[in-house]
Amino acid sequence: MVAIPGGRVHVGSDEGLALEAPVFVADVAPFWLDAEEVSVARFARFVAETRHVTDAERHGDGSVFDLAHGTWHLASGASWRAPLGPSAPRASPDHPVTQVSWNDADAFCRWTGARLPTEIEWEHAARRASLELRARDGAWRANVWQGPFPARNVLEDGFALHAPIGSFGRDALGLTDLLGNVWEWTSSWLVPYPLHDDDDFAPGPGSQRVLRGGSFLCAEDACHGHRVSARMGATPESALEHVGFRCARDEE
């Protein structure tokens, strides 16, 4: 894990999507954050030791994006072991684990003695890390979509799907893949920012947890998810091919 210094952070953007506004200021205590997204290999050890059954395995399917039609569909048999379905290649051990729900991610982090980060912690770390999509020489620093989405990915970054963890180096804090590769679950509920500290919020059946960081499917003309203020949501039982996670821990 990487030590993230505490401090004051401006969260959100008044120039982004409606979900990102209004900007507000939050104080963040120091905490620890996984340097990397949780890999398939790490998740496999968790499953072997706990016999955890993921939501996708219980449901019998997971969400996969159909590039030919530009739509999402439920792929029968898709799981963390085979994120595109049983007829596609199995998940690579050094890639981020996907097709894991918020429930699965929460269970993994608790098994390690950690927790999922809040979305404010995530944005605080991202802003401290001085993240950039491109280096000064023009090389890509994150795995995102290049080209018109979803018609054509020109693959300037070298990857059509998610990439091996750490393929784009480390940022100023020593973190990898905080932007791009796969969206990351947080512990926060997706509510308008004026309600973010409302202790009376009562989640219902359709309530969503916040996802941060964007993915390999994020294009500048479509997703916008590779900005540090971008936020998206999914229900806690959802499993998707472009969503993974990393864990956090309070500073002792």
PDB file of C-alpha atoms in Angstrom:
ATOM      1  CA  MET A   1       0.000   0.000   0.000  1.00  0.00           C
ATOM      2  CA  VAL A   2       0.961   3.641  -0.493  1.00  0.00           C
ATOM      3  CA  ALA A   3       0.644   6.238   2.264  1.00  0.00           C
ATOM      4  CA  ILE A   4      -1.678   9.028   1.136  1.00  0.00           C
ATOM      5  CA  PRO A   5      -1.088  12.281   3.057  1.00  0.00           C
ATOM      6  CA  GLY A   6      -4.120  13.914   4.592  1.00  0.00           C
ATOM      7  CA  GLY A   7      -5.230  17.392   3.696  1.00  0.00           C
ATOM      8  CA  ARG A   8      -7.932  19.565   2.228  1.00  0.00           C
ATOM      9  CA  VAL A   9      -9.289  18.733  -1.226  1.00  0.00           C
ATOM     10  CA  HIS A  10     -11.647  20.421  -3.649  1.00  0.00           C
ATOM     11  CA  VAL A  11     -14.013  17.659  -4.768  1.00  0.00           C
ATOM     12  CA  GLY A  12     -15.945  17.723  -8.030  1.00  0.00           C
ATOM     13  CA  SER A  13     -16.094  20.055 -10.999  1.00  0.00           C
ATOM     14  CA  ASP A  14     -18.449  22.822 -12.058  1.00  0.00           C
ATOM     15  CA  GLU A  15     -17.354  22.288 -15.666  1.00  0.00           C
ATOM     16  CA  GLY A  16     -18.023  18.549 -15.894  1.00  0.00           C
ATOM     17  CA  LEU A  17     -21.201  16.505 -15.798  1.00  0.00           C
ATOM     18  CA  ALA A  18     -24.077  17.391 -13.486  1.00  0.00           C
ATOM     19  CA  LEU A  19     -23.149  14.575 -11.081  1.00  0.00           C
ATOM     20  CA  GLU A  20     -19.811  16.272 -10.417  1.00  0.00           C
ATOM     21  CA  ALA A  21     -21.244  19.585  -9.213  1.00  0.00           C
ATOM     22  CA  PRO A  22     -21.173  21.646  -7.142  1.00  0.00           C
ATOM     23  CA  VAL A  23     -17.539  21.721  -6.077  1.00  0.00           C
ATOM     24  CA  PHE A  24     -17.079  21.469  -2.326  1.00  0.00           C
ATOM     25  CA  VAL A  25     -14.145  21.311   0.072  1.00  0.00           C
ATOM     26  CA  ALA A  26     -13.447  18.263   2.226  1.00  0.00           C
ATOM     27  CA  ASP A  27     -10.828  17.475   4.854  1.00  0.00           C
ATOM     28  CA  VAL A  28      -9.257  14.034   4.400  1.00  0.00           C
ATOM     29  CA  ALA A  29      -7.367  12.169   7.107  1.00  0.00           C
ATOM     30  CA  PRO A  30      -4.175  10.328   6.118  1.00  0.00           C
ATOM     31  CA  PHE A  31      -4.826   6.794   4.871  1.00  0.00           C
ATOM     32  CA  TRP A  32      -3.274   3.921   2.970  1.00  0.00           C
ATOM     33  CA  LEU A  33      -4.305   2.920  -0.553  1.00  0.00           C
ATOM     34  CA  ASP A  34      -3.388  -0.125  -2.619  1.00  0.00           C
ATOM     35  CA  ALA A  35      -0.695   0.840  -5.098  1.00  0.00           C
ATOM     36  CA  GLU A  36      -2.366  -1.370  -7.677  1.00  0.00           C
ATOM     37  CA  GLU A  37      -5.806  -2.534  -8.678  1.00  0.00           C
ATOM     38  CA  VAL A  38      -6.555  -5.961  -7.209  1.00  0.00           C
ATOM     39  CA  SER A  39      -5.325  -8.569  -9.662  1.00  0.00           C
ATOM     40  CA  VAL A  40      -6.930 -11.782 -10.824  1.00  0.00           C
ATOM     41  CA  ALA A  41      -4.168 -13.671  -8.996  1.00  0.00           C
ATOM     42  CA  ARG A  42      -4.867 -11.936  -5.657  1.00  0.00           C
ATOM     43  CA  PHE A  43      -8.592 -12.491  -6.007  1.00  0.00           C
ATOM     44  CA  ALA A  44      -7.996 -16.156  -6.824  1.00  0.00           C
ATOM     45  CA  ARG A  45      -6.125 -16.577  -3.525  1.00  0.00           C
ATOM     46  CA  PHE A  46      -9.056 -14.989  -1.701  1.00  0.00           C
ATOM     47  CA  VAL A  47     -11.502 -17.370  -3.363  1.00  0.00           C
ATOM     48  CA  ALA A  48      -9.293 -20.387  -2.651  1.00  0.00           C
ATOM     49  CA  GLU A  49      -9.028 -19.538   1.044  1.00  0.00           C
ATOM     50  CA  THR A  50     -12.602 -18.389   1.672  1.00  0.00           C
ATOM     51  CA  ARG A  51     -14.576 -20.286  -1.002  1.00  0.00           C
ATOM     52  CA  HIS A  52     -16.249 -17.018  -1.836  1.00  0.00           C
ATOM     53  CA  VAL A  53     -18.854 -17.220  -4.611  1.00  0.00           C
ATOM     54  CA  THR A  54     -19.236 -13.969  -6.520  1.00  0.00           C
ATOM     55  CA  ASP A  55     -22.531 -12.351  -7.414  1.00  0.00           C
ATOM     56  CA  ALA A  56     -21.886 -13.011 -11.115  1.00  0.00           C
ATOM     57  CA  GLU A  57     -21.401 -16.706 -10.398  1.00  0.00           C
ATOM     58  CA  ARG A  58     -24.611 -16.826  -8.375  1.00  0.00           C
ATOM     59  CA  HIS A  59     -26.560 -14.948 -11.031  1.00  0.00           C
ATOM     60  CA  GLY A  60     -25.016 -16.941 -13.872  1.00  0.00           C
ATOM     61  CA  ASP A  61     -23.973 -13.941 -15.955  1.00  0.00           C
ATOM     62  CA  GLY A  62     -22.092 -10.659 -16.085  1.00  0.00           C
ATOM     63  CA  SER A  63     -22.336  -7.461 -18.124  1.00  0.00           C
ATOM     64  CA  VAL A  64     -20.227  -7.330 -21.298  1.00  0.00           C
ATOM     65  CA  PHE A  65     -19.997  -4.513 -23.839  1.00  0.00           C
ATOM     66  CA  ASP A  66     -20.833  -5.478 -27.428  1.00  0.00           C
ATOM     67  CA  LEU A  67     -18.536  -3.349 -29.592  1.00  0.00           C
ATOM     68  CA  ALA A  68     -20.330  -4.345 -32.788  1.00  0.00           C
ATOM     69  CA  HIS A  69     -23.641  -2.878 -31.604  1.00  0.00           C
ATOM     70  CA  GLY A  70     -22.434  -0.385 -28.999  1.00  0.00           C
ATOM     71  CA  THR A  71     -24.616  -1.885 -26.274  1.00  0.00           C
ATOM     72  CA  TRP A  72     -24.266  -3.763 -23.010  1.00  0.00           C
ATOM     73  CA  HIS A  73     -25.666  -7.261 -22.583  1.00  0.00           C
ATOM     74  CA  LEU A  74     -25.657  -9.998 -19.961  1.00  0.00           C
ATOM     75  CA  ALA A  75     -23.234 -12.719 -21.054  1.00  0.00           C
ATOM     76  CA  SER A  76     -24.148 -16.152 -19.712  1.00  0.00           C
ATOM     77  CA  GLY A  77     -21.287 -17.676 -17.734  1.00  0.00           C
ATOM     78  CA  ALA A  78     -19.232 -14.472 -17.554  1.00  0.00           C
ATOM     79  CA  SER A  79     -17.375 -14.247 -14.241  1.00  0.00           C
ATOM     80  CA  TRP A  80     -14.070 -13.107 -12.757  1.00  0.00           C
ATOM     81  CA  ARG A  81     -12.496 -16.248 -14.206  1.00  0.00           C
ATOM     82  CA  ALA A  82     -13.779 -15.540 -17.724  1.00  0.00           C
ATOM     83  CA  PRO A  83     -14.891 -11.893 -17.866  1.00  0.00           C
ATOM     84  CA  LEU A  84     -16.142 -12.061 -21.465  1.00  0.00           C
ATOM     85  CA  GLY A  85     -17.844 -15.442 -21.058  1.00  0.00           C
ATOM     86  CA  PRO A  86     -16.774 -19.096 -21.067  1.00  0.00           C
ATOM     87  CA  SER A  87     -16.085 -19.156 -24.819  1.00  0.00           C
ATOM     88  CA  ALA A  88     -13.544 -16.306 -24.532  1.00  0.00           C
ATOM     89  CA  PRO A  89     -10.014 -16.497 -23.079  1.00  0.00           C
ATOM     90  CA  ARG A  90      -9.754 -16.844 -19.308  1.00  0.00           C
ATOM     91  CA  ALA A  91      -8.693 -13.913 -17.154  1.00  0.00           C
ATOM     92  CA  SER A  92      -4.940 -13.304 -17.003  1.00  0.00           C
ATOM     93  CA  PRO A  93      -3.427 -13.450 -13.481  1.00  0.00           C
ATOM     94  CA  ASP A  94      -1.629 -10.104 -13.881  1.00  0.00           C
ATOM     95  CA  HIS A  95      -4.704  -8.180 -15.062  1.00  0.00           C
ATOM     96  CA  PRO A  96      -7.172  -6.375 -12.787  1.00  0.00           C
ATOM     97  CA  VAL A  97      -9.957  -8.654 -11.629  1.00  0.00           C
ATOM     98  CA  THR A  98     -13.304  -7.697 -13.173  1.00  0.00           C
ATOM     99  CA  GLN A  99     -16.873  -9.028 -13.151  1.00  0.00           C
ATOM    100  CA  VAL A 100     -16.762  -8.495  -9.381  1.00  0.00           C
ATOM    101  CA  SER A 101     -19.617  -6.681  -7.672  1.00  0.00           C
ATOM    102  CA  TRP A 102     -19.349  -4.126  -4.884  1.00  0.00           C
ATOM    103  CA  ASN A 103     -20.324  -6.931  -2.508  1.00  0.00           C
ATOM    104  CA  ASP A 104     -17.425  -9.056  -3.763  1.00  0.00           C
ATOM    105  CA  ALA A 105     -14.954  -6.173  -3.552  1.00  0.00           C
ATOM    106  CA  ASP A 106     -16.083  -5.301  -0.034  1.00  0.00           C
ATOM    107  CA  ALA A 107     -15.685  -8.941   1.045  1.00  0.00           C
ATOM    108  CA  PHE A 108     -12.161  -9.103  -0.392  1.00  0.00           C
ATOM    109  CA  CYS A 109     -11.028  -5.889   1.292  1.00  0.00           C
ATOM    110  CA  ARG A 110     -12.439  -6.959   4.654  1.00  0.00           C
ATOM    111  CA  TRP A 111     -10.646 -10.321   4.259  1.00  0.00           C
ATOM    112  CA  THR A 112      -7.356  -8.431   3.952  1.00  0.00           C
ATOM    113  CA  GLY A 113      -8.135  -6.287   7.005  1.00  0.00           C
ATOM    114  CA  ALA A 114      -8.830  -3.266   4.819  1.00  0.00           C
ATOM    115  CA  ARG A 115     -11.860  -1.537   3.289  1.00  0.00           C
ATOM    116  CA  LEU A 116     -12.916   0.165   0.090  1.00  0.00           C
ATOM    117  CA  PRO A 117     -11.907   3.835  -0.173  1.00  0.00           C
ATOM    118  CA  THR A 118     -14.516   6.558  -0.050  1.00  0.00           C
ATOM    119  CA  GLU A 119     -14.940   8.502  -3.258  1.00  0.00           C
ATOM    120  CA  ILE A 120     -13.559  11.606  -1.533  1.00  0.00           C
ATOM    121  CA  GLU A 121     -10.427   9.672  -0.543  1.00  0.00           C
ATOM    122  CA  TRP A 122     -10.139   8.424  -4.121  1.00  0.00           C
ATOM    123  CA  GLU A 123     -10.361  11.940  -5.583  1.00  0.00           C
ATOM    124  CA  HIS A 124      -7.977  13.279  -2.950  1.00  0.00           C
ATOM    125  CA  ALA A 125      -5.384  10.654  -3.944  1.00  0.00           C
ATOM    126  CA  ALA A 126      -5.948  11.308  -7.643  1.00  0.00           C
ATOM    127  CA  ARG A 127      -5.429  15.041  -7.241  1.00  0.00           C
ATOM    128  CA  ARG A 128      -2.333  14.523  -5.081  1.00  0.00           C
ATOM    129  CA  ALA A 129      -0.913  12.148  -7.711  1.00  0.00           C
ATOM    130  CA  SER A 130      -0.994  14.846 -10.441  1.00  0.00           C
ATOM    131  CA  LEU A 131      -2.467  12.421 -12.952  1.00  0.00           C
ATOM    132  CA  GLU A 132      -2.050  12.954 -16.682  1.00  0.00           C
ATOM    133  CA  LEU A 133      -3.408  11.011 -19.646  1.00  0.00           C
ATOM    134  CA  ARG A 134      -0.325  11.774 -21.721  1.00  0.00           C
ATOM    135  CA  ALA A 135       3.342  12.267 -20.949  1.00  0.00           C
ATOM    136  CA  ARG A 136       5.266  15.244 -22.348  1.00  0.00           C
ATOM    137  CA  ASP A 137       6.424  13.128 -25.279  1.00  0.00           C
ATOM    138  CA  GLY A 138       2.812  12.333 -26.144  1.00  0.00           C
ATOM    139  CA  ALA A 139       2.898   8.748 -24.883  1.00  0.00           C
ATOM    140  CA  TRP A 140      -0.283   7.550 -23.200  1.00  0.00           C
ATOM    141  CA  ARG A 141      -0.144   7.270 -19.407  1.00  0.00           C
ATOM    142  CA  ALA A 142      -3.458   5.436 -19.041  1.00  0.00           C
ATOM    143  CA  ASN A 143      -5.429   2.712 -20.777  1.00  0.00           C
ATOM    144  CA  VAL A 144      -8.394   4.519 -22.358  1.00  0.00           C
ATOM    145  CA  TRP A 145     -10.204   4.483 -25.703  1.00  0.00           C
ATOM    146  CA  GLN A 146      -8.619   6.355 -28.617  1.00  0.00           C
ATOM    147  CA  GLY A 147     -10.791   7.089 -31.614  1.00  0.00           C
ATOM    148  CA  PRO A 148     -14.521   7.477 -32.286  1.00  0.00           C
ATOM    149  CA  PHE A 149     -16.474   5.453 -29.723  1.00  0.00           C
ATOM    150  CA  PRO A 150     -17.608   2.741 -30.221  1.00  0.00           C
ATOM    151  CA  ALA A 151     -16.921   2.611 -33.961  1.00  0.00           C
ATOM    152  CA  ARG A 152     -13.140   2.306 -33.874  1.00  0.00           C
ATOM    153  CA  ASN A 153     -10.387   2.078 -31.284  1.00  0.00           C
ATOM    154  CA  VAL A 154      -7.107   3.030 -32.915  1.00  0.00           C
ATOM    155  CA  LEU A 155      -5.193   1.427 -30.005  1.00  0.00           C
ATOM    156  CA  GLU A 156      -2.553   4.115 -29.623  1.00  0.00           C
ATOM    157  CA  ASP A 157      -1.993   2.882 -26.067  1.00  0.00           C
ATOM    158  CA  GLY A 158      -1.533  -0.707 -27.271  1.00  0.00           C
ATOM    159  CA  PHE A 159      -4.553  -2.302 -25.569  1.00  0.00           C
ATOM    160  CA  ALA A 160      -8.057  -3.118 -26.799  1.00  0.00           C
ATOM    161  CA  LEU A 161      -9.257  -4.324 -23.376  1.00  0.00           C
ATOM    162  CA  HIS A 162      -7.821  -3.925 -19.878  1.00  0.00           C
ATOM    163  CA  ALA A 163      -4.049  -4.080 -19.643  1.00  0.00           C
ATOM    164  CA  PRO A 164      -1.679  -5.869 -17.271  1.00  0.00           C
ATOM    165  CA  ILE A 165      -1.504  -3.952 -14.011  1.00  0.00           C
ATOM    166  CA  GLY A 166       1.178  -1.264 -14.027  1.00  0.00           C
ATOM    167  CA  SER A 167       1.617  -1.145 -17.803  1.00  0.00           C
ATOM    168  CA  PHE A 168       1.688   2.655 -17.727  1.00  0.00           C
ATOM    169  CA  GLY A 169       4.084   3.168 -14.836  1.00  0.00           C
ATOM    170  CA  ARG A 170       3.521   4.880 -11.498  1.00  0.00           C
ATOM    171  CA  ASP A 171       2.272   8.346 -10.719  1.00  0.00           C
ATOM    172  CA  ALA A 172       3.746  10.897  -8.312  1.00  0.00           C
ATOM    173  CA  LEU A 173       2.434   8.986  -5.279  1.00  0.00           C
ATOM    174  CA  GLY A 174       3.551   5.571  -6.533  1.00  0.00           C
ATOM    175  CA  LEU A 175       0.085   4.417  -7.621  1.00  0.00           C
ATOM    176  CA  THR A 176      -0.696   2.630 -10.871  1.00  0.00           C
ATOM    177  CA  ASP A 177      -3.779   2.735 -13.120  1.00  0.00           C
ATOM    178  CA  LEU A 178      -5.724   5.194 -11.003  1.00  0.00           C
ATOM    179  CA  LEU A 179      -7.070   6.563 -14.273  1.00  0.00           C
ATOM    180  CA  GLY A 180      -8.167   4.172 -16.994  1.00  0.00           C
ATOM    181  CA  ASN A 181      -7.854   0.405 -17.257  1.00  0.00           C
ATOM    182  CA  VAL A 182     -10.966  -0.354 -15.142  1.00  0.00           C
ATOM    183  CA  TRP A 183     -13.425   1.685 -13.101  1.00  0.00           C
ATOM    184  CA  GLU A 184     -12.959   1.177  -9.350  1.00  0.00           C
ATOM    185  CA  TRP A 185     -15.589   0.594  -6.694  1.00  0.00           C
ATOM    186  CA  THR A 186     -15.683   2.945  -3.711  1.00  0.00           C
ATOM    187  CA  SER A 187     -17.578   2.672  -0.437  1.00  0.00           C
ATOM    188  CA  SER A 188     -19.710   5.745  -1.198  1.00  0.00           C
ATOM    189  CA  TRP A 189     -23.330   5.846  -2.294  1.00  0.00           C
ATOM    190  CA  LEU A 190     -24.026   7.745  -5.503  1.00  0.00           C
ATOM    191  CA  VAL A 191     -25.977  10.765  -4.277  1.00  0.00           C
ATOM    192  CA  PRO A 192     -25.905  14.436  -5.335  1.00  0.00           C
ATOM    193  CA  TYR A 193     -23.026  16.212  -3.659  1.00  0.00           C
ATOM    194  CA  PRO A 194     -25.266  18.393  -1.459  1.00  0.00           C
ATOM    195  CA  LEU A 195     -26.342  15.113   0.181  1.00  0.00           C
ATOM    196  CA  HIS A 196     -22.909  13.499   0.430  1.00  0.00           C
ATOM    197  CA  ASP A 197     -22.715  13.958   4.202  1.00  0.00           C
ATOM    198  CA  ASP A 198     -26.416  13.354   4.862  1.00  0.00           C
ATOM    199  CA  ASP A 199     -26.544  10.718   7.589  1.00  0.00           C
ATOM    200  CA  ASP A 200     -30.261  10.298   6.941  1.00  0.00           C
ATOM    201  CA  PHE A 201     -29.765   8.875   3.418  1.00  0.00           C
ATOM    202  CA  ALA A 202     -31.466   5.487   3.282  1.00  0.00           C
ATOM    203  CA  PRO A 203     -30.389   3.374   0.283  1.00  0.00           C
ATOM    204  CA  GLY A 204     -33.142   1.535  -1.554  1.00  0.00           C
ATOM    205  CA  PRO A 205     -33.204  -1.388  -4.014  1.00  0.00           C
ATOM    206  CA  GLY A 206     -31.984   0.783  -6.892  1.00  0.00           C
ATOM    207  CA  SER A 207     -29.330   2.741  -5.004  1.00  0.00           C
ATOM    208  CA  GLN A 208     -25.862   2.731  -6.534  1.00  0.00           C
ATOM    209  CA  ARG A 209     -22.305   2.760  -5.219  1.00  0.00           C
ATOM    210  CA  VAL A 210     -19.828   5.201  -6.741  1.00  0.00           C
ATOM    211  CA  LEU A 211     -17.302   4.099  -9.346  1.00  0.00           C
ATOM    212  CA  ARG A 212     -14.201   6.191 -10.024  1.00  0.00           C
ATOM    213  CA  GLY A 213     -11.315   6.372 -12.494  1.00  0.00           C
ATOM    214  CA  GLY A 214     -12.705   5.440 -15.891  1.00  0.00           C
ATOM    215  CA  SER A 215     -11.756   2.412 -17.977  1.00  0.00           C
ATOM    216  CA  PHE A 216     -10.450   1.162 -21.294  1.00  0.00           C
ATOM    217  CA  LEU A 217     -13.906   1.998 -22.714  1.00  0.00           C
ATOM    218  CA  CYS A 218     -13.665   5.689 -21.820  1.00  0.00           C
ATOM    219  CA  ALA A 219     -13.318   8.003 -24.806  1.00  0.00           C
ATOM    220  CA  GLU A 220     -13.129  11.782 -24.747  1.00  0.00           C
ATOM    221  CA  ASP A 221     -16.219  12.024 -26.957  1.00  0.00           C
ATOM    222  CA  ALA A 222     -18.305   9.641 -24.851  1.00  0.00           C
ATOM    223  CA  CYS A 223     -17.428   8.551 -21.324  1.00  0.00           C
ATOM    224  CA  HIS A 224     -15.305  11.375 -19.878  1.00  0.00           C
ATOM    225  CA  GLY A 225     -14.506   8.985 -17.018  1.00  0.00           C
ATOM    226  CA  HIS A 226     -10.767   9.475 -17.099  1.00  0.00           C
ATOM    227  CA  ARG A 227     -10.988  12.841 -15.305  1.00  0.00           C
ATOM    228  CA  VAL A 228     -10.260  12.921 -11.571  1.00  0.00           C
ATOM    229  CA  SER A 229     -13.690  14.410 -10.815  1.00  0.00           C
ATOM    230  CA  ALA A 230     -15.705  11.943 -12.918  1.00  0.00           C
ATOM    231  CA  ARG A 231     -18.075   9.630 -11.071  1.00  0.00           C
ATOM    232  CA  MET A 232     -20.381   6.871 -12.163  1.00  0.00           C
ATOM    233  CA  GLY A 233     -22.582   4.414 -10.287  1.00  0.00           C
ATOM    234  CA  ALA A 234     -23.736   0.807 -10.308  1.00  0.00           C
ATOM    235  CA  THR A 235     -25.892  -1.237  -7.957  1.00  0.00           C
ATOM    236  CA  PRO A 236     -23.897  -3.222  -5.376  1.00  0.00           C
ATOM    237  CA  GLU A 237     -24.686  -6.588  -6.984  1.00  0.00           C
ATOM    238  CA  SER A 238     -23.657  -5.493 -10.507  1.00  0.00           C
ATOM    239  CA  ALA A 239     -20.720  -7.227 -12.200  1.00  0.00           C
ATOM    240  CA  LEU A 240     -19.167  -5.672 -15.297  1.00  0.00           C
ATOM    241  CA  GLU A 241     -16.215  -6.402 -17.556  1.00  0.00           C
ATOM    242  CA  HIS A 242     -14.719  -2.912 -17.063  1.00  0.00           C
ATOM    243  CA  VAL A 243     -15.019  -2.577 -13.260  1.00  0.00           C
ATOM    244  CA  GLY A 244     -12.526  -3.656 -10.606  1.00  0.00           C
ATOM    245  CA  PHE A 245     -11.288  -2.179  -7.328  1.00  0.00           C
ATOM    246  CA  ARG A 246      -8.457  -1.458  -4.910  1.00  0.00           C
ATOM    247  CA  CYS A 247      -8.529  -1.386  -1.103  1.00  0.00           C
ATOM    248  CA  ALA A 248      -7.756   1.273   1.493  1.00  0.00           C
ATOM    249  CA  ARG A 249      -6.850   1.234   5.169  1.00  0.00           C
ATOM    250  CA  ASP A 250      -6.969   3.827   7.916  1.00  0.00           C
ATOM    251  CA  GLU A 251      -3.653   5.162   9.160  1.00  0.00           C
ATOM    252  CA  GLU A 252      -2.886   3.558  12.520  1.00  0.00           C
TER     253      GLU A 252
END
